XYZ file of C-alpha atoms in Angstrom:
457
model
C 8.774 -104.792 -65.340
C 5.704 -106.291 -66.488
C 5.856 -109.225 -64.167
C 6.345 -106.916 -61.437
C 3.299 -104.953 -62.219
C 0.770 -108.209 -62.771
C 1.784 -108.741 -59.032
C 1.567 -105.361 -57.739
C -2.194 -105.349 -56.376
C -4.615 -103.140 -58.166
C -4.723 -99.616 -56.534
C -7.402 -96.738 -57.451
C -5.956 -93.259 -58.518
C -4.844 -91.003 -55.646
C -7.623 -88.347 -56.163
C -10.402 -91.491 -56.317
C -9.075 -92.584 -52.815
C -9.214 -89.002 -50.921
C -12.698 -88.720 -52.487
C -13.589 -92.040 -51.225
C -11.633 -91.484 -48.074
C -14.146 -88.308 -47.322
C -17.420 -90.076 -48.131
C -16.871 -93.089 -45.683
C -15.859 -90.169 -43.294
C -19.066 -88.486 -43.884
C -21.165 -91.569 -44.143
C -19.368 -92.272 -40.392
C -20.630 -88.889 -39.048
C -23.944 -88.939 -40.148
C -25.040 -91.788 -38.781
C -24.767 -90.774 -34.735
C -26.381 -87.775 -35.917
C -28.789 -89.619 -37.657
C -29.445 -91.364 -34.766
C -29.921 -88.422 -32.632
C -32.387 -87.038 -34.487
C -34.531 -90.526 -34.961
C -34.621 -90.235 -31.293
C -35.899 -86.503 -30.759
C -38.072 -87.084 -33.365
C -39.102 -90.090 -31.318
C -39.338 -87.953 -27.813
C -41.279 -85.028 -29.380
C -44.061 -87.368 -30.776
C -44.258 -88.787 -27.209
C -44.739 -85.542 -25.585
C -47.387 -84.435 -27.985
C -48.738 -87.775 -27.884
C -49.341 -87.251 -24.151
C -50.243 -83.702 -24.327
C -53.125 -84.896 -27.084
C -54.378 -88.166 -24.325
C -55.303 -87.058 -20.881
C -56.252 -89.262 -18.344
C -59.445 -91.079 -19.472
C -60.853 -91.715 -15.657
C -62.724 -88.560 -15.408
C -62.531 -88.508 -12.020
C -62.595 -85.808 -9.697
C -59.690 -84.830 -7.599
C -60.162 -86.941 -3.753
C -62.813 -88.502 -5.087
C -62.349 -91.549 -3.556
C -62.043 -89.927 0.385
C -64.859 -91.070 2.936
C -66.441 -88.126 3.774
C -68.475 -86.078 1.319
C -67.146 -82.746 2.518
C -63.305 -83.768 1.747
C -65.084 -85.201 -1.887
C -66.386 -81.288 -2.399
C -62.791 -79.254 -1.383
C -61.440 -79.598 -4.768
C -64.952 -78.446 -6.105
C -65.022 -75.240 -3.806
C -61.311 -74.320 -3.787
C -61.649 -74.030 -7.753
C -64.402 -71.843 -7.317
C -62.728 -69.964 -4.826
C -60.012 -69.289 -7.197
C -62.420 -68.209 -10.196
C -64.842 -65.840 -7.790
C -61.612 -64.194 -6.923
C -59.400 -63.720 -10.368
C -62.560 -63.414 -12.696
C -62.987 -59.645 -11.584
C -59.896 -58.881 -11.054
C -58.357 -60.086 -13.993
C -61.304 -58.156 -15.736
C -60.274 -54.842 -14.056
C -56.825 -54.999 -13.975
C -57.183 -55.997 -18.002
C -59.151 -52.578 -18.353
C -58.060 -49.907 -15.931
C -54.397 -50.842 -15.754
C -53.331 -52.216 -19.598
C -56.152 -50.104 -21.012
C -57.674 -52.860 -23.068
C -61.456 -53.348 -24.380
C -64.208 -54.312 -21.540
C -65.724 -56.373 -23.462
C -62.623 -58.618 -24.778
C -60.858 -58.382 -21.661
C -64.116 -59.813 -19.844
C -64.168 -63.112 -22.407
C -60.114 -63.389 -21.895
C -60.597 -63.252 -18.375
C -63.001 -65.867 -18.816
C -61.111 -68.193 -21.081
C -58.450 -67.934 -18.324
C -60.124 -68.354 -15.156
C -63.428 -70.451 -15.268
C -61.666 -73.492 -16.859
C -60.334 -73.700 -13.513
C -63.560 -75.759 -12.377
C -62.985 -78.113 -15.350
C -59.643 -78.963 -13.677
C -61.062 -80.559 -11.076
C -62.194 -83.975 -12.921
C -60.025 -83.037 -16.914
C -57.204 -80.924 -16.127
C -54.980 -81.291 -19.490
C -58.406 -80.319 -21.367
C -58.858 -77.028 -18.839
C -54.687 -76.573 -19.670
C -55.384 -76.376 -23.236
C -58.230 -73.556 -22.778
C -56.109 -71.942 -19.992
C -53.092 -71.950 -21.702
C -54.783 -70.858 -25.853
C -56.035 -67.728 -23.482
C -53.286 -66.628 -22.190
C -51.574 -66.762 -25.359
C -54.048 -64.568 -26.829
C -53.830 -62.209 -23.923
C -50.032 -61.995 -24.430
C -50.907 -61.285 -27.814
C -53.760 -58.578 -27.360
C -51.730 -57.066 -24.729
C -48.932 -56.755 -27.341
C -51.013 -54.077 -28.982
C -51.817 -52.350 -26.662
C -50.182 -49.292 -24.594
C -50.370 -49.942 -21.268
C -47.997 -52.654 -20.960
C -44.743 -50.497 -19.901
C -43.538 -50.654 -16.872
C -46.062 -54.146 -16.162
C -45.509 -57.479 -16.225
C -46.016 -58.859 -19.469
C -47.394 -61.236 -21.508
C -48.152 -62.910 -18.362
C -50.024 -60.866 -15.649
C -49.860 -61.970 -12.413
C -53.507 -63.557 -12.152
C -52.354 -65.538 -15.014
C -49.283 -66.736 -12.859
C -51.773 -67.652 -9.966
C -54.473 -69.103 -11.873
C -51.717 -71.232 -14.113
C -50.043 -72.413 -10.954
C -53.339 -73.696 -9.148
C -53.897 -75.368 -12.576
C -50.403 -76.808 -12.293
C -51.267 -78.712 -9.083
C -54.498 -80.424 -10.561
C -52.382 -81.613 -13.695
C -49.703 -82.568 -11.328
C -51.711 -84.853 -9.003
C -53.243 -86.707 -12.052
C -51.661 -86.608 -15.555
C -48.478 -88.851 -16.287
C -45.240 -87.971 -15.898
C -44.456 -87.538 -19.806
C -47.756 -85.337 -20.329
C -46.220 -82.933 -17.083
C -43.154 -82.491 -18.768
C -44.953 -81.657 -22.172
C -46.997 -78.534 -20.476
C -43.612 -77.669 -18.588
C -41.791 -77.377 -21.751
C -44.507 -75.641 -24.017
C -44.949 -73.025 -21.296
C -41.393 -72.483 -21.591
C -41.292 -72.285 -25.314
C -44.513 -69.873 -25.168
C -42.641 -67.434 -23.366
C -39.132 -67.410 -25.378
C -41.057 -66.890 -27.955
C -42.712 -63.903 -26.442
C -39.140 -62.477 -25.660
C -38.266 -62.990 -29.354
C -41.083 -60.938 -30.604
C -40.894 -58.463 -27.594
C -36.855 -57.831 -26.759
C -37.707 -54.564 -25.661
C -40.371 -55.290 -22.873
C -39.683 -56.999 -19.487
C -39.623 -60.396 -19.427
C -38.858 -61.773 -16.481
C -42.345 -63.138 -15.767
C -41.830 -65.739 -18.567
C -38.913 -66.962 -16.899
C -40.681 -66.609 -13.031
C -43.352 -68.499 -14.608
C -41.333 -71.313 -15.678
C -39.329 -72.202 -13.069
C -42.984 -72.222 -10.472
C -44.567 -74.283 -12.813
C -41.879 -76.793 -13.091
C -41.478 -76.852 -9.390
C -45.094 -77.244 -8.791
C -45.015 -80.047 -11.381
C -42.251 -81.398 -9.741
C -43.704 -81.776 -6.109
C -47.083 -82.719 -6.638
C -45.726 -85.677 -9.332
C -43.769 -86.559 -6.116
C -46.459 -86.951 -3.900
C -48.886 -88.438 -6.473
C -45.949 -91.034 -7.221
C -45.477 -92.047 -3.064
C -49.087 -92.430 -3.133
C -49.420 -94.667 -6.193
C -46.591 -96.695 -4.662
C -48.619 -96.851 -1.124
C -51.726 -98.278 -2.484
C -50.072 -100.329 -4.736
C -48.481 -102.036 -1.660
C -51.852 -101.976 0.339
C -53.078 -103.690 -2.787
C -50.069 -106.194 -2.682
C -50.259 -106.833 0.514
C -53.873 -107.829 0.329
C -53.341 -110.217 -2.301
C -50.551 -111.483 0.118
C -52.725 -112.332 2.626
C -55.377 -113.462 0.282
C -52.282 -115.814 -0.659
C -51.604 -116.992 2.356
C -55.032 -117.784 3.254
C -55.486 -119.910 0.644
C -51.955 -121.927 1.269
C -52.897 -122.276 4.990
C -56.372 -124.090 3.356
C -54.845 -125.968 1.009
C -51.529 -127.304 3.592
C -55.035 -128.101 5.984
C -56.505 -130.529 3.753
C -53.295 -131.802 2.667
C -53.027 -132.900 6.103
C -56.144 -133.567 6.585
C -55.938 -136.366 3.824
C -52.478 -137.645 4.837
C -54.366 -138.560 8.464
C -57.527 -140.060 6.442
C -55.742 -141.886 4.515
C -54.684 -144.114 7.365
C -58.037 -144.412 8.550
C -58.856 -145.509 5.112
C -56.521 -147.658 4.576
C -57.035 -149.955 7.548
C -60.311 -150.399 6.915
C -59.595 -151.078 3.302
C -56.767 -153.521 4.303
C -59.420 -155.256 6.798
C -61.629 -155.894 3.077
C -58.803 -157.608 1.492
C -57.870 -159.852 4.818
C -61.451 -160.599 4.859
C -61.848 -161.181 0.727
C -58.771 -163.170 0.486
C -59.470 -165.581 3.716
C -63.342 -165.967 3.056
C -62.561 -169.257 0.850
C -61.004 -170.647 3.792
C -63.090 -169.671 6.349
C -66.663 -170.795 4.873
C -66.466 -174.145 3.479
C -67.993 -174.921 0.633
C -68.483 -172.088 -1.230
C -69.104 -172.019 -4.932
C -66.495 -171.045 -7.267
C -68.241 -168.258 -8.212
C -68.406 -166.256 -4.505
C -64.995 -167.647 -4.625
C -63.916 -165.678 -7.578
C -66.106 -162.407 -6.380
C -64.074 -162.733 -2.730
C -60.772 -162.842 -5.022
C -62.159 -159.657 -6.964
C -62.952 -158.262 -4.052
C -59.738 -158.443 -2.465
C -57.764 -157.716 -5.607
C -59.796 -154.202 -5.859
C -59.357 -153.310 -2.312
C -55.804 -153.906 -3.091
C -55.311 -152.056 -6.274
C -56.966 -149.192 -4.142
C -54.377 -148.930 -1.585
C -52.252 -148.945 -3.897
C -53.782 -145.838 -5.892
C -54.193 -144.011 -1.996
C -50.627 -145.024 -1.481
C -49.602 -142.749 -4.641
C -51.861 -140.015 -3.944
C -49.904 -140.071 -0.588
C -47.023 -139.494 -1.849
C -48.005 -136.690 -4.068
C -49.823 -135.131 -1.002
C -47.089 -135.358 1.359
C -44.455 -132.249 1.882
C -40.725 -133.043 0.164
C -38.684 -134.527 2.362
C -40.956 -135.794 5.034
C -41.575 -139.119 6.242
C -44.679 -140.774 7.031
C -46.364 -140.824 10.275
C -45.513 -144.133 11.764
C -47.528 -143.453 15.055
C -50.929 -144.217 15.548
C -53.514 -141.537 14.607
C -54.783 -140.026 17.915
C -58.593 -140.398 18.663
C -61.049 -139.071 22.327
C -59.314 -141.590 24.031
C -56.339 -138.671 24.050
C -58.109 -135.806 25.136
C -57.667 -136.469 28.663
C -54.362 -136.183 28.110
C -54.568 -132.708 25.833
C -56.841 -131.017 28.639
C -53.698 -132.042 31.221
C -51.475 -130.606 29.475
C -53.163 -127.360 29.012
C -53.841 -127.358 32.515
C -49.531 -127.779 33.342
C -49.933 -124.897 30.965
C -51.470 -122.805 33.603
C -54.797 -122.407 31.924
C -57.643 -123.882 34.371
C -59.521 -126.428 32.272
C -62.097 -129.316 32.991
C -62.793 -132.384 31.205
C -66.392 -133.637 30.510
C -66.293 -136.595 28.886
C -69.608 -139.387 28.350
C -68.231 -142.794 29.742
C -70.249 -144.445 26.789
C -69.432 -142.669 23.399
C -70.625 -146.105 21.773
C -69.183 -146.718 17.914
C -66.955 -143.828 16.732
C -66.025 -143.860 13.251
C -62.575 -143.088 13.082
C -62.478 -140.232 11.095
C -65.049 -138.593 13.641
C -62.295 -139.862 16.319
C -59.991 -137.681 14.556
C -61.440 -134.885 13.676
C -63.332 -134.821 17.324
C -59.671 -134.470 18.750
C -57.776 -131.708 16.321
C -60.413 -129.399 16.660
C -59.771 -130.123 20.812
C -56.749 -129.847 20.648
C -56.619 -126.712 18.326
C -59.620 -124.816 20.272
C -56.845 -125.398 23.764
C -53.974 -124.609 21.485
C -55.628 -121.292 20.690
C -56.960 -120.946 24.650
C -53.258 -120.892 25.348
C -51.999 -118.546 23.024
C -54.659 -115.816 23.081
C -56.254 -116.213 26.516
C -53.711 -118.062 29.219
C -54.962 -118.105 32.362
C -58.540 -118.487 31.385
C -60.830 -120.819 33.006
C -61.670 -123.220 29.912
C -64.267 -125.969 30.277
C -64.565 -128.986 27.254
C -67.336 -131.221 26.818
C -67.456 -134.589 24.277
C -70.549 -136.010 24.517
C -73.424 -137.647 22.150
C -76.858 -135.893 21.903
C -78.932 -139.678 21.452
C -79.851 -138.560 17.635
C -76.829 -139.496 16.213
C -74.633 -136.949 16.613
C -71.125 -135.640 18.584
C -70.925 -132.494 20.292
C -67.952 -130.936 20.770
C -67.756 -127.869 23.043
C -65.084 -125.558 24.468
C -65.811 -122.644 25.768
C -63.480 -120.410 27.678
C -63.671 -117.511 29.224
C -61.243 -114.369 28.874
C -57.726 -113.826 29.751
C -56.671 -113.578 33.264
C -52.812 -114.330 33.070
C -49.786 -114.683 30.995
C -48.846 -118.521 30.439
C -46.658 -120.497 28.481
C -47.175 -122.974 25.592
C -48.874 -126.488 25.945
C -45.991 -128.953 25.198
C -47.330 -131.633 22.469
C -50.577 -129.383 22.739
C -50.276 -126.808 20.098
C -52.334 -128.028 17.225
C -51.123 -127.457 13.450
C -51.117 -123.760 13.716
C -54.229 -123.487 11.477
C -56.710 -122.717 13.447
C -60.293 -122.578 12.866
C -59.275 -122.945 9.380
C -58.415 -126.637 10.121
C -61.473 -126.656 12.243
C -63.611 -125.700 9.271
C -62.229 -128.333 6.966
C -62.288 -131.403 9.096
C -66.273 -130.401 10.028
C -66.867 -129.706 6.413
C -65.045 -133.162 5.840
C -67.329 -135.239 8.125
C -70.658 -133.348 6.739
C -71.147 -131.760 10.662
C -71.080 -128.415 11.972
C -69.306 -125.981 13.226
C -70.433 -122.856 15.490
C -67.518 -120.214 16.463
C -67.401 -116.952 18.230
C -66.603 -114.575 21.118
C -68.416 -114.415 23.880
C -70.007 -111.627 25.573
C -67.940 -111.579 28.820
C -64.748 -111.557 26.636
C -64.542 -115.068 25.784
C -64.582 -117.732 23.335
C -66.825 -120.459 21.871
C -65.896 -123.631 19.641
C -68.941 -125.870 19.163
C -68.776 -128.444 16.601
C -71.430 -131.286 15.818
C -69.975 -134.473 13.563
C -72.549 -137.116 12.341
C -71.924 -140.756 14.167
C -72.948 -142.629 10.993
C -70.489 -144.474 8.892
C -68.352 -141.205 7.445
C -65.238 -142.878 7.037
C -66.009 -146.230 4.994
């Protein structure tokens, strides 16, 4: 019997397990409702939170609209409202619910001229607005000429509190809006507690208008936040996109260069490396600047040859064909003209020593200025001139004049797609020039000046 007992496992008393049994049961319970209350506790200091912070802008209601006279509506329809509720609510106050001239003149005050207030703070004007007609319910309460009327709100109050509804509902947050919403409820249950007797039926008219006034102007304000917020994104968009079409342009731009630079580079180290051999007798010490020479030109198309890579889109190869120079634009203002889009050539027989990167740059912004011709003005008669001024420099015109047709795409002639943007860069590149606009007759004028001098060594 013993044994049996050291093995049995300990057990409390019966009564110490139902007690126990009831605690953890409690302890279970309390803590959802625990919980609740953490989190009402949580929304009510919210709400008051936002009923205690309006807006801190300050501005006025359409402030921001173009024309002054829009600017002033809010202005003159809150006056409007006072002019017209300030005497009435004065006499009504007096001749109808028999109250004191001179106290229902300051309630009708405290009521109605806050209204103006509304326009630029309208949770401050609430708080007057609403304190008054609290006290009004109140005075009125005492008095003798409430039976039979609406009370405690009279039915200015109901129009001024609903005009004040739409100010706070086109600019306080949502969370303040449902703070005034719910104290103008409470107000009036409250009334209806201390009243039973007296109609009440206002309180309850006044509490469903208000909410639904809330309710559509936090709509509207909301669709209208959302609309400039996407006029604001789509700004930034294009500001975006701007700036990627410049930086893909000078990405390309120094892919082309770099071929340009690299032959002339490679030219150096052909020219470093076979100096020894072909200029007899030369010291060993040009012999070892030729070989350090060469070995610099070297490691520099080497270091080009990585930026390259870096430069160049994923997954594309490099450019095997030679980079196009003037000697092409005969072919480009062909083209344009298969296009259907008149065009004529003038070209100087003698454009003397071109450096290369002028070459290039002289035929994108060609080819671009007929690439946009095509696209924006087919049919127009388009004239292009290359030719040096004597001082040193290359002019590039085209000028064409304005649309006369429909046409189709230049094959091979449709430039990069960037437009004066790549114009810009490769002018800005070479140190020229670069002179763009429409004309008066409807047209359109690229004129670009690049220096002759030695840009691209």
């Amino acid at each position: 019997m013993k044994e049996e007992q050291r093995r049995r496992p300990h057990m409390p008393p019966v009564g110490v397990r139902v007690r126990d049994g009831f605690r953890s049961l409690g302890t279970r319970a309390a803590g959802p409702l625990r919980a609740t209350g953490v989190r009402v506790n949580g929304l009510l200091r919210a709400f008051g939170l936002a009923l205690a912070t309006p807006t801190a802008s300050g501005e006025a209601l359409l402030a921001r609209a173009s024309s002054p006279w829009v600017r002033l509506l809010p202005y003159g329809v809150a006056l409007a409202f006072v002019a017209a509720l300030l005497p009435v609510t004065v006499n009504v106050l007096v001749n109808d619910y028999g109250g004191n001239g001179a106290l229902a003149g300051a309630l009708a005050t405290a009521q109605t001229a806050p209204l103006l207030l509304a326009v630029t703070r309208p949770l401050q004007a609430w708080w007057v607005i609403f304190t008054a007609d609290v006290a009004g319910g109140f005075v009125l309460l005492a008095s003798d000429g409430v039976d039979g009327r609406p009370w405690p709100w009279t039915p200015m109050i109901v129009v001024g509190y609903l005009a004040l509804m739409l100010a706070l509902g086109l600019r306080e947050s949502r969370r303040a809006l449902i703070g005034v919403w719910l104290v103008t409820g409470a107000a009036g249950a409250v009334f209806d507690i201390f009243s039973p007797h007296r109609p009440g039926g206002i309180t309850l008219l006044l509490f469903v208008l208000s909410g639904v006034v809330l309710l559509i102007t936090a709509t509207l304000r909301g669709r209208g936040d959302v609309e400039r917020r996407l006029v604001e994104q789509e700004t930034i968009s294009e500001a975006e996109r701007a700036r990627r079409t410049l930086l893909e342009e000078r990405a390309r731009i120094a892919r082309e260069l770099h071929d340009v630079v690299a032959h002339h580079m490679s030219v150096i180290t052909v020219q470093a490396d076979s100096a020894p051999y072909r200029i007899p007798g030369l010291p060993d010490a040009a012999r070892e600047e030729f070989a350090s020479i060469a070995a610099g030109a070297r490691e520099s198309l080497a270091e080009m040859r990585r930026l390259l890579v870096v430069l160049r889109s994923e997954g594309t190869e490099g450019e095997r064909a030679p980079q196009p120079g003037l000697d092409r634009v005969q072919q480009l203002v062909e083209a344009t003209v298969r296009a259907g889009v008149p065009a004529e050539l003038s070209l100087a027989a003698e454009l003397g020593d071109v450096p290369q990167a002028v070459d290039l740059s002289a035929y994108r912004i060609v080819q671009e200025a007929l690439a946009n011709v095509v696209r924006h003005a087919p049919g127009a008669a388009t004239r292009v001139s290359v030719r040096p001024d004597g001082e040193g420099w290359l002019n590039v015109l085209v000028v064409n004049g304005p649309a006369e047709g429909r046409g189709s795409p230049v094959e091979g002639g449709s430039g990069t797609g960037h437009g004066l943007v790549g114009m810009r860069e490769r002018v800005r590149l070479t140190g020229g020039s670069l002179d763009t606009g429409p004309l008066p007759d409807g047209g359109f004028r690229v004129a670009a000046r690049l220096p002759l001098g030695t840009t691209d060594s």
